[in-house]
Tab-separated table of C-alpha atoms in Angstrom:
chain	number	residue	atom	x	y	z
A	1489	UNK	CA	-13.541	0.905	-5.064
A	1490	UNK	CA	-16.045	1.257	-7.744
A	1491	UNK	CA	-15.144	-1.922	-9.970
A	1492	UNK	CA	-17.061	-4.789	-10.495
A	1493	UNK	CA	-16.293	-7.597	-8.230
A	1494	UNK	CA	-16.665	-11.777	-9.249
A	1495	UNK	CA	-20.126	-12.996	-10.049
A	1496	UNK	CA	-21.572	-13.816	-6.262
A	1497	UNK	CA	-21.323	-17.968	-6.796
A	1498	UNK	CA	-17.230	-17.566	-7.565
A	1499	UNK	CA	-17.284	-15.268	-4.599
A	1500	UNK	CA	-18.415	-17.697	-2.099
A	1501	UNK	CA	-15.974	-20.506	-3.785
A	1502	UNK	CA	-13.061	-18.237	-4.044
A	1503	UNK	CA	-13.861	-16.944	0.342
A	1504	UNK	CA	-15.850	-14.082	0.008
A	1505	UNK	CA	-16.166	-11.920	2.745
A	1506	UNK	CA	-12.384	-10.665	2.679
A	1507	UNK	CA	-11.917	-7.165	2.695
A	1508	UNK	CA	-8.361	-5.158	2.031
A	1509	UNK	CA	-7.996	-1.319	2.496
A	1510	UNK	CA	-4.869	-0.328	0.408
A	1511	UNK	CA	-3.744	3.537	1.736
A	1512	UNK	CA	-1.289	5.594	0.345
A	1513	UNK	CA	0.922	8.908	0.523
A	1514	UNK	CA	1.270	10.262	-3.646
A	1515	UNK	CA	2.545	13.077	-3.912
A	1516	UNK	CA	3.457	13.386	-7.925
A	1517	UNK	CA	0.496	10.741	-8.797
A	1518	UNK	CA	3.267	7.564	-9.143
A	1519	UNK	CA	2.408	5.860	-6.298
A	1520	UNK	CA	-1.074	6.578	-6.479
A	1521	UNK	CA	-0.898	4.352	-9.677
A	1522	UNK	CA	0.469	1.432	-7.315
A	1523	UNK	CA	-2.089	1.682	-5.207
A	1524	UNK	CA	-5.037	1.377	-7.883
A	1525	UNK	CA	-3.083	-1.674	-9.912
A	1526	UNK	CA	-2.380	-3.395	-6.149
A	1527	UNK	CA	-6.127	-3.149	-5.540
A	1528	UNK	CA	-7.043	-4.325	-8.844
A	1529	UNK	CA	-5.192	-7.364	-8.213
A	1530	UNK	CA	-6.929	-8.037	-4.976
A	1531	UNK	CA	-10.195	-7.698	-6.793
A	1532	UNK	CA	-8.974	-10.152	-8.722
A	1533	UNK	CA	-8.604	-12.917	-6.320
A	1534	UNK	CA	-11.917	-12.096	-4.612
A	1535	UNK	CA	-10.998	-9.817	-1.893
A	1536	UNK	CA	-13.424	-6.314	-1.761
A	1537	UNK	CA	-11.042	-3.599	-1.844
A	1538	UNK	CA	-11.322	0.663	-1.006
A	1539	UNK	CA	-8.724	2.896	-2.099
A	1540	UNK	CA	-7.376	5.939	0.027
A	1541	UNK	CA	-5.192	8.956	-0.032
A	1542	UNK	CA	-3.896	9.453	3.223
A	1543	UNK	CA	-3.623	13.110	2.054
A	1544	UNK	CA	-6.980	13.570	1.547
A	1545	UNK	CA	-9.063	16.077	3.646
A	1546	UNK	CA	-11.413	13.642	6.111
A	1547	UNK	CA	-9.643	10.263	5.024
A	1548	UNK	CA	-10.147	7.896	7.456
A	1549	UNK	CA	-8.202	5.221	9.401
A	1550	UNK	CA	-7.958	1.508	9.024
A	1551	UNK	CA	-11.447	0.532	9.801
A	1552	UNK	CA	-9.705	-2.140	11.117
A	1553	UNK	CA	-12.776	-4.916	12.161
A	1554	UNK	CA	-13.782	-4.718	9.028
A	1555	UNK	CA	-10.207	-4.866	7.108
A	1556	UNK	CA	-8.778	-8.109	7.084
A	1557	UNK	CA	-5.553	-6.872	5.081
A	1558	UNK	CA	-4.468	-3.486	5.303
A	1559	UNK	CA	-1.708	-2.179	2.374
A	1560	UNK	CA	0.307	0.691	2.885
A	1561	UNK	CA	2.006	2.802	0.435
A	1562	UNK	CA	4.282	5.922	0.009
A	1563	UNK	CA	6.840	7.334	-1.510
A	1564	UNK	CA	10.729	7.063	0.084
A	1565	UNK	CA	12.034	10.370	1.621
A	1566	UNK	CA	15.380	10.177	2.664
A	1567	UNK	CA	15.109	6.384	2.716
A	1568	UNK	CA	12.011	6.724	4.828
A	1569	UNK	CA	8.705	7.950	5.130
A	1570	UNK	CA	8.127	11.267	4.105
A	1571	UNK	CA	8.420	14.535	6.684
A	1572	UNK	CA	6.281	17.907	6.828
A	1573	UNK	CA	9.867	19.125	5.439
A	1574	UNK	CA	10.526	17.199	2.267
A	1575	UNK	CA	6.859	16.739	1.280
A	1576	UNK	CA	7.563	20.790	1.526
A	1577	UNK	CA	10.637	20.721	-1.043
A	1578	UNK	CA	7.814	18.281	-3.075
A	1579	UNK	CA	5.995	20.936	-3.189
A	1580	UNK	CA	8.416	22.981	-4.485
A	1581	UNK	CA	8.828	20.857	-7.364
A	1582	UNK	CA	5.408	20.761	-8.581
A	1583	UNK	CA	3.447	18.080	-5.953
A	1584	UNK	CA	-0.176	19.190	-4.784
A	1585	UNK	CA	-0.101	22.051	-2.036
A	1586	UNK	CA	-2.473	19.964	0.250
A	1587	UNK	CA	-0.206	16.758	0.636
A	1588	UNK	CA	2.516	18.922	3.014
A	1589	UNK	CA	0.650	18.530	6.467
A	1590	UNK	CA	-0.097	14.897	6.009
A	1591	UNK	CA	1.555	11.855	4.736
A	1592	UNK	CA	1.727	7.969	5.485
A	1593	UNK	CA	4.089	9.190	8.298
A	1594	UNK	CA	1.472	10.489	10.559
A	1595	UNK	CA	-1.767	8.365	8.873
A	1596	UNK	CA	0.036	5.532	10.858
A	1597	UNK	CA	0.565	6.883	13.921
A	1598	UNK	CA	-3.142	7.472	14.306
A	1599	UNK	CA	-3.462	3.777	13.535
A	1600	UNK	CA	-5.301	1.195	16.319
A	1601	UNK	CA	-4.138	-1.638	17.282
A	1602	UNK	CA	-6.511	-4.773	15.932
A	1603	UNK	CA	-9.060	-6.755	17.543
A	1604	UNK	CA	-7.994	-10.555	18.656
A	1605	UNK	CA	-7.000	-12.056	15.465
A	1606	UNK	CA	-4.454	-12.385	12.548
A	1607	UNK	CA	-4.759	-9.023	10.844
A	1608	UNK	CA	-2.517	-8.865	8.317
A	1609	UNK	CA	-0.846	-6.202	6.605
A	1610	UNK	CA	1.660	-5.523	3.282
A	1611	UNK	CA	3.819	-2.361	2.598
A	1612	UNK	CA	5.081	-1.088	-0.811
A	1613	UNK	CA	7.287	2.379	-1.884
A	1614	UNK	CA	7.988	4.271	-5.115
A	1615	UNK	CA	11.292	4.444	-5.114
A	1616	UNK	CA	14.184	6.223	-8.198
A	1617	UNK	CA	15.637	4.095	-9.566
A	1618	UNK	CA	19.418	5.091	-9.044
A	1619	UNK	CA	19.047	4.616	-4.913
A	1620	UNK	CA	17.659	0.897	-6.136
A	1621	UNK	CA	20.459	-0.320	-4.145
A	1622	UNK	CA	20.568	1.600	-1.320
A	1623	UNK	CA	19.199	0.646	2.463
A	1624	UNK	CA	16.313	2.293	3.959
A	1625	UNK	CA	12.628	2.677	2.537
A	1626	UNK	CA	9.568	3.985	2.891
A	1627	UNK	CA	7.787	0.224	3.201
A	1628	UNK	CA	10.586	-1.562	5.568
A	1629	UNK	CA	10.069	2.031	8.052
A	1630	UNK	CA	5.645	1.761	7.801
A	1631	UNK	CA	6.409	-2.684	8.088
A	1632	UNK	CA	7.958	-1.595	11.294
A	1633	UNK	CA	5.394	0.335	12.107
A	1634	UNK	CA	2.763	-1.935	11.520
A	1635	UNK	CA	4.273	-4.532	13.861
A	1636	UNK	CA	4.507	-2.386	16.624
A	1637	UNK	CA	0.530	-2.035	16.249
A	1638	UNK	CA	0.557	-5.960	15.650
A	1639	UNK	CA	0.038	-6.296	12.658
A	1640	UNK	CA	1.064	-9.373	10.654
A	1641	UNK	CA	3.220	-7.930	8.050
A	1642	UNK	CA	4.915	-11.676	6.767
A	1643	UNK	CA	5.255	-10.230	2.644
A	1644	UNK	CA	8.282	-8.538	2.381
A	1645	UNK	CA	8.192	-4.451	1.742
A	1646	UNK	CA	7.638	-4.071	-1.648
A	1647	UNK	CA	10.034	-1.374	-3.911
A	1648	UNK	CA	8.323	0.072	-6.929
A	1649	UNK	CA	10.692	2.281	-9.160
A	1650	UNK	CA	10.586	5.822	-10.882
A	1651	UNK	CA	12.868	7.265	-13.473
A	1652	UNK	CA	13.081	10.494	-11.578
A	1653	UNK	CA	11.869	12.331	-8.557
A	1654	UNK	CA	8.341	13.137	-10.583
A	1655	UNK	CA	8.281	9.665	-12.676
A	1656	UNK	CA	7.217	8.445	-14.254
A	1657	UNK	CA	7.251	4.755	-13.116
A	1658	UNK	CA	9.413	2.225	-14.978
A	1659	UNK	CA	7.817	0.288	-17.414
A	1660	UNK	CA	6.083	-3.046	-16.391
A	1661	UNK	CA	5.972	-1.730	-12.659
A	1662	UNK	CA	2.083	-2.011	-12.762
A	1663	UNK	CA	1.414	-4.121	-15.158
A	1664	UNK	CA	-0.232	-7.688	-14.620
A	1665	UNK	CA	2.137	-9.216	-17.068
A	1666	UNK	CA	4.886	-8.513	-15.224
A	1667	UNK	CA	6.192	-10.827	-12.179
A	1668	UNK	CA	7.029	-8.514	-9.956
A	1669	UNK	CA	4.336	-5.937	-11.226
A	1670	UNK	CA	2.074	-4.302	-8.631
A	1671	UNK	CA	-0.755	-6.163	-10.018
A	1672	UNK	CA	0.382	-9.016	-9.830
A	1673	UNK	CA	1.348	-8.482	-6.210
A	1674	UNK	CA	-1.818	-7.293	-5.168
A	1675	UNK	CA	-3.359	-10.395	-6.654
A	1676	UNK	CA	-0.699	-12.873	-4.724
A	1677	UNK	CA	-2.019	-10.675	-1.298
A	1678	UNK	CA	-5.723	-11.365	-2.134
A	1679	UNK	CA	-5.044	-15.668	-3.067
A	1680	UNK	CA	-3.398	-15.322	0.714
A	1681	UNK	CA	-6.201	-13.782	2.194
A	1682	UNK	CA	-8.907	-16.084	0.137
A	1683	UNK	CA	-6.936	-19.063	1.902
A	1684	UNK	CA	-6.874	-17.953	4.873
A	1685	UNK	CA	-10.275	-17.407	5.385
A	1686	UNK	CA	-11.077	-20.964	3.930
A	1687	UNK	CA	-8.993	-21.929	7.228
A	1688	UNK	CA	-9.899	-21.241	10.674
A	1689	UNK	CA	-7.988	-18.786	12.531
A	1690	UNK	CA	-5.687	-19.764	15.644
């Protein structure tokens, strides 16, 4: 991402040198917004960060060597990641034409596994908020993924709610203030990371 990262002596104290990818699947822009206050907080705590749309035409795949934490996003379909179908009935609501042949779904099937090594991983969803309380999400189904490609997924998925299908997100979901905010979140992965790369791997 394009943001200015800390001043190069606080980047060596605070274990510079970590890297994050956070990817997601937005299909009305809410979990897009997620995705950017997630990384923000991992730019907080020191760790270089890119943003991508899994959507996007030519987006690439976890570069993983590189990637020390990989954060996955998207929204929940049916208490699950997304389909070609209901990204279709999206569509039919108003989301993008381009996001119907590609979502988070099929970005992580074309994932690798890692090199030798703790790579770790987090998941997050947008959820509405009246299926708060319901099983089944997009994060705990791509967390499951993840771990099949062994990946170290030890945050638990991560819910982040909408007032309705198209938003917008509930107030205080992004925002750094907030405890449970994405921000905040994001900033709690990077610390991790930053200490774990202070210690040497097993």
């Amino acid at each position: 991402m394009d943001r200015p990262g800390p001043a190069p002596d606080q980047a060596r104290d605070r274990g510079a040198g970590a890297r994050a990818l956070v990817a997601h699947e937005s299909m009305f822009g809410n979990t897009r917004l997620v995705a950017d206050a997630v990384a923000r907080g991992l730019e907080r705590a020191g760790v270089s960060t890119d943003v991508v749309d899994v959507a996007e035409a030519g987006a690439v795949g976890p570069t993983v060597p590189d990637d020390d934490v990989l954060v996955v996003g998207a929204p929940t379909h049916a208490f699950s990641l997304s389909r070609a179908s209901s990204r279709a009935q999206a569509i039919e609501q108003g989301a993008p034409l381009d996001h119907e042949e590609r979502g988070m779904r099929e970005w992580l099937a074309e994932v690798p596994e890692p090199p030798p090594g703790a790579h770790h991983a987090a998941t997050f969803d947008t959820r509405v908020t009246k299926v708060r309380h319901l099983p089944g999400s997009a994060a705990v189904k791509a967390a499951r993924i993840l771990r099949r490609h062994h990946y170290l997924v030890e945050d638990a998925p991560r819910s982040f709610y909408v007032e309705d299908l198209q938003g917008p997100l509930v107030a205080g979901e992004v925002d750094r203030a907030e405890e449970r905010g994405a921000e905040e979140w994001g900033a709690e992965l990077g610390a991790a990371q930053v200490v774990r790369g202070r210690s040497p791997r097993a």
